[in-house]
Amino acid sequence: MTTCCAPKDGTAAPTIDADELAMLCKALAHPARVQLLNYLSAYGACYFGSLADVLPLAASTISQHVSVLKQAGLIIGSADEQRVCYCVNTDRLAQLKQMIGSL
């Protein structure tokens, strides 16, 4: 008798870090953060002022969204004198894609 929850090919499901995946998904749980990550993925590195031009939000709100993405490790910021340049952490994004792909 086959059960409805048995793996299709008889192998065990891959193990994922559920806490890690939930944290990354939470970081992307707001449309503004998805748009920021998408912008950085498409255009590469840019300064915060350019990010403020991407969304019709106050700079302080965008800064909060950037902080969430940074805390999740999805973007990296590097200081250059008085400005900060942001870019996608491609390794972390690949890790997220792999975790989602193994669901």
Coordinates of N, CA and C in Angstrom, one line a residue:
M1 N 0.8 -1.2 0.0 CA 0.0 0.0 0.0 C 0.9 1.2 0.0
T2 N 0.6 2.2 -0.9 CA 1.4 3.4 -1.0 C 0.7 4.5 -0.1
T3 N 1.5 5.2 0.6 CA 1.0 6.3 1.4 C 1.1 7.6 0.6
C4 N 0.3 8.5 0.9 CA 0.3 9.8 0.2 C 1.5 10.7 0.5
C5 N 2.2 10.4 1.6 CA 3.3 11.2 2.0 C 4.6 10.6 1.7
A6 N 4.6 9.4 1.1 CA 5.9 8.8 0.8 C 6.6 9.5 -0.3
P7 N 8.0 9.6 -0.2 CA 8.8 10.2 -1.3 C 8.5 9.5 -2.6
K8 N 8.4 10.2 -3.6 CA 8.1 9.7 -5.0 C 9.1 8.6 -5.4
D9 N 10.4 8.9 -5.2 CA 11.4 8.0 -5.6 C 12.0 7.1 -4.6
G10 N 11.4 7.1 -3.4 CA 11.8 6.2 -2.3 C 13.0 6.8 -1.5
T11 N 13.5 7.9 -1.8 CA 14.6 8.5 -1.0 C 14.1 9.5 0.0
A12 N 14.9 9.7 1.0 CA 14.5 10.7 2.0 C 14.6 12.1 1.5
A13 N 13.7 13.0 2.0 CA 13.8 14.4 1.6 C 15.1 15.0 2.0
P14 N 15.6 16.0 1.2 CA 16.9 16.6 1.6 C 16.6 17.5 2.9
T15 N 17.7 17.5 3.7 CA 17.6 18.3 4.9 C 17.9 19.8 4.7
I16 N 17.0 20.6 5.1 CA 17.3 22.1 5.0 C 17.3 22.7 6.4
D17 N 17.9 23.8 6.5 CA 17.9 24.5 7.8 C 16.7 25.4 7.8
A18 N 15.6 24.9 8.4 CA 14.3 25.6 8.4 C 14.4 27.0 9.0
D19 N 15.2 27.2 10.0 CA 15.3 28.5 10.6 C 16.0 29.5 9.7
E20 N 17.0 29.0 9.0 CA 17.7 29.8 8.1 C 16.8 30.2 6.9
L21 N 16.2 29.3 6.4 CA 15.3 29.5 5.2 C 14.2 30.5 5.6
A22 N 13.6 30.3 6.8 CA 12.5 31.2 7.3 C 13.0 32.6 7.4
M23 N 14.2 32.8 7.9 CA 14.8 34.1 8.1 C 15.0 34.8 6.8
L24 N 15.5 34.0 5.8 CA 15.7 34.6 4.5 C 14.4 35.0 3.8
C25 N 13.4 34.1 3.9 CA 12.1 34.4 3.4 C 11.5 35.6 4.0
K26 N 11.7 35.7 5.3 CA 11.2 36.9 6.0 C 11.8 38.2 5.5
A27 N 13.1 38.1 5.2 CA 13.8 39.3 4.7 C 13.2 39.7 3.3
L28 N 12.6 38.8 2.6 CA 12.0 39.1 1.3 C 10.5 39.2 1.4
A29 N 10.0 39.3 2.6 CA 8.5 39.3 2.8 C 7.9 40.6 2.6
H30 N 8.6 41.6 2.1 CA 8.1 42.9 1.8 C 8.4 43.3 0.3
P31 N 7.4 43.8 -0.4 CA 7.6 44.1 -1.9 C 8.8 45.1 -2.1
A32 N 9.0 46.0 -1.2 CA 10.1 47.0 -1.3 C 11.4 46.3 -1.3
R33 N 11.6 45.3 -0.4 CA 12.9 44.6 -0.3 C 13.1 43.7 -1.5
V34 N 12.0 43.1 -2.0 CA 12.1 42.3 -3.3 C 12.6 43.2 -4.4
Q35 N 12.0 44.4 -4.5 CA 12.4 45.4 -5.6 C 13.8 45.8 -5.4
L36 N 14.2 46.1 -4.2 CA 15.6 46.5 -4.0 C 16.6 45.4 -4.4
L37 N 16.3 44.2 -4.0 CA 17.2 43.1 -4.3 C 17.2 42.8 -5.8
N38 N 16.0 42.9 -6.5 CA 15.9 42.8 -7.9 C 16.7 43.9 -8.6
Y39 N 16.6 45.1 -8.2 CA 17.4 46.2 -8.8 C 18.9 46.0 -8.7
L40 N 19.3 45.6 -7.5 CA 20.8 45.3 -7.3 C 21.2 44.1 -8.1
S41 N 20.4 43.1 -8.3 CA 20.7 42.0 -9.1 C 20.9 42.4 -10.6
A42 N 20.0 43.3 -11.0 CA 20.1 43.7 -12.4 C 21.2 44.7 -12.7
Y43 N 21.4 45.6 -11.8 CA 22.3 46.7 -12.1 C 23.6 46.7 -11.4
G44 N 23.8 45.7 -10.6 CA 25.1 45.6 -9.9 C 25.2 46.6 -8.7
A45 N 26.4 47.0 -8.4 CA 26.6 47.8 -7.2 C 26.1 49.2 -7.4
C46 N 25.6 49.8 -6.4 CA 25.2 51.2 -6.5 C 25.2 51.9 -5.1
Y47 N 25.3 53.2 -5.0 CA 25.2 53.9 -3.8 C 23.8 54.1 -3.3
F48 N 23.7 54.3 -2.0 CA 22.4 54.4 -1.4 C 21.5 55.5 -2.1
G49 N 22.0 56.6 -2.5 CA 21.3 57.6 -3.2 C 20.5 57.0 -4.4
S50 N 21.2 56.1 -5.1 CA 20.6 55.5 -6.3 C 19.4 54.6 -5.8
L51 N 19.6 53.9 -4.7 CA 18.5 53.0 -4.2 C 17.3 53.9 -3.8
A52 N 17.6 55.1 -3.3 CA 16.4 55.9 -2.9 C 15.6 56.4 -4.1
D53 N 16.3 56.3 -5.3 CA 15.5 56.7 -6.6 C 14.7 55.5 -7.1
V54 N 14.9 54.3 -6.6 CA 14.2 53.1 -7.1 C 12.8 53.1 -6.6
L55 N 12.6 53.4 -5.4 CA 11.3 53.3 -4.8 C 10.7 54.7 -4.3
P56 N 9.4 54.9 -4.4 CA 8.9 56.2 -4.0 C 8.6 56.2 -2.5
L57 N 9.7 55.9 -1.7 CA 9.6 55.9 -0.2 C 10.6 56.8 0.3
A58 N 10.4 57.2 1.6 CA 11.4 58.1 2.3 C 12.7 57.3 2.4
A59 N 13.8 58.1 2.4 CA 15.1 57.5 2.5 C 15.2 56.7 3.8
S60 N 14.6 57.2 4.9 CA 14.7 56.4 6.1 C 14.0 55.1 6.0
T61 N 12.9 55.0 5.3 CA 12.2 53.7 5.1 C 13.1 52.8 4.3
I62 N 13.6 53.3 3.2 CA 14.5 52.5 2.4 C 15.7 52.0 3.2
S63 N 16.2 52.9 4.0 CA 17.3 52.5 4.9 C 17.0 51.3 5.8
Q64 N 15.8 51.3 6.3 CA 15.3 50.2 7.1 C 15.2 48.9 6.3
H65 N 14.7 49.0 5.1 CA 14.6 47.8 4.2 C 16.0 47.3 3.9
V66 N 16.9 48.2 3.6 CA 18.3 47.8 3.3 C 18.9 47.1 4.5
S67 N 18.6 47.6 5.7 CA 19.2 47.0 6.9 C 18.7 45.5 7.0
V68 N 17.4 45.3 6.7 CA 16.9 43.9 6.8 C 17.6 43.0 5.8
L69 N 17.8 43.5 4.6 CA 18.5 42.7 3.6 C 19.9 42.4 4.0
K70 N 20.6 43.4 4.6 CA 22.0 43.2 5.0 C 22.0 42.2 6.2
Q71 N 21.1 42.3 7.1 CA 21.1 41.4 8.3 C 20.9 40.0 7.8
A72 N 20.2 39.8 6.7 CA 19.9 38.4 6.2 C 21.1 38.0 5.3
G73 N 22.0 38.9 5.1 CA 23.2 38.6 4.3 C 22.9 38.6 2.8
L74 N 21.8 39.1 2.3 CA 21.5 39.1 0.9 C 22.1 40.2 0.2
I75 N 22.5 41.3 0.8 CA 23.2 42.4 0.2 C 24.4 42.7 1.1
I76 N 25.4 43.3 0.5 CA 26.6 43.7 1.2 C 26.8 45.2 1.0
G77 N 27.2 45.9 2.0 CA 27.5 47.3 1.9 C 28.9 47.6 2.2
S78 N 29.6 48.4 1.4 CA 31.0 48.7 1.6 C 31.1 50.3 1.7
A79 N 31.7 50.8 2.7 CA 31.9 52.2 2.8 C 33.0 52.7 1.9
D80 N 32.7 53.9 1.3 CA 33.6 54.6 0.5 C 33.6 56.0 0.9
E81 N 34.5 56.4 1.8 CA 34.5 57.8 2.4 C 33.2 58.0 3.1
Q82 N 32.3 58.9 2.5 CA 31.0 59.2 3.2 C 29.8 58.5 2.6
R83 N 30.0 57.7 1.6 CA 28.9 57.0 1.0 C 29.1 55.4 1.2
V84 N 28.0 54.7 1.1 CA 28.0 53.3 1.1 C 27.5 52.7 -0.2
C85 N 28.3 51.8 -0.7 CA 27.9 51.1 -2.0 C 27.4 49.8 -1.7
Y86 N 26.2 49.4 -2.2 CA 25.6 48.1 -2.0 C 25.6 47.2 -3.2
C87 N 25.7 46.0 -2.9 CA 25.6 45.0 -4.0 C 25.0 43.7 -3.4
V88 N 24.6 42.8 -4.3 CA 24.0 41.5 -3.9 C 25.1 40.6 -3.5
N89 N 24.9 39.9 -2.4 CA 25.8 38.8 -2.0 C 25.4 37.6 -2.8
T90 N 26.1 37.3 -3.9 CA 25.7 36.3 -4.8 C 25.8 34.9 -4.2
D91 N 26.7 34.7 -3.3 CA 26.8 33.4 -2.6 C 25.6 33.1 -1.8
R92 N 25.2 34.1 -1.0 CA 24.0 34.0 -0.1 C 22.7 33.8 -1.0
L93 N 22.6 34.6 -2.1 CA 21.4 34.4 -2.9 C 21.4 33.0 -3.5
A94 N 22.5 32.5 -3.9 CA 22.6 31.1 -4.5 C 22.2 30.1 -3.4
Q95 N 22.6 30.4 -2.2 CA 22.2 29.5 -1.0 C 20.7 29.5 -0.9
L96 N 20.1 30.7 -0.9 CA 18.6 30.8 -0.8 C 18.0 30.0 -1.9
K97 N 18.4 30.2 -3.1 CA 17.8 29.5 -4.3 C 17.9 28.0 -4.1
Q98 N 19.1 27.5 -3.6 CA 19.3 26.1 -3.4 C 18.3 25.6 -2.3
M99 N 18.1 26.3 -1.3 CA 17.2 25.9 -0.2 C 15.8 25.8 -0.7
I100 N 15.4 26.8 -1.4 CA 14.0 26.8 -2.0 C 13.9 25.7 -3.0
G101 N 14.9 25.5 -3.8 CA 14.8 24.4 -4.8 C 14.7 23.0 -4.2
S102 N 15.2 22.9 -2.9 CA 15.1 21.5 -2.3 C 13.8 21.3 -1.5
L103 N 12.9 22.3 -1.6 CA 11.6 22.1 -0.9 C 10.7 21.2 -1.7

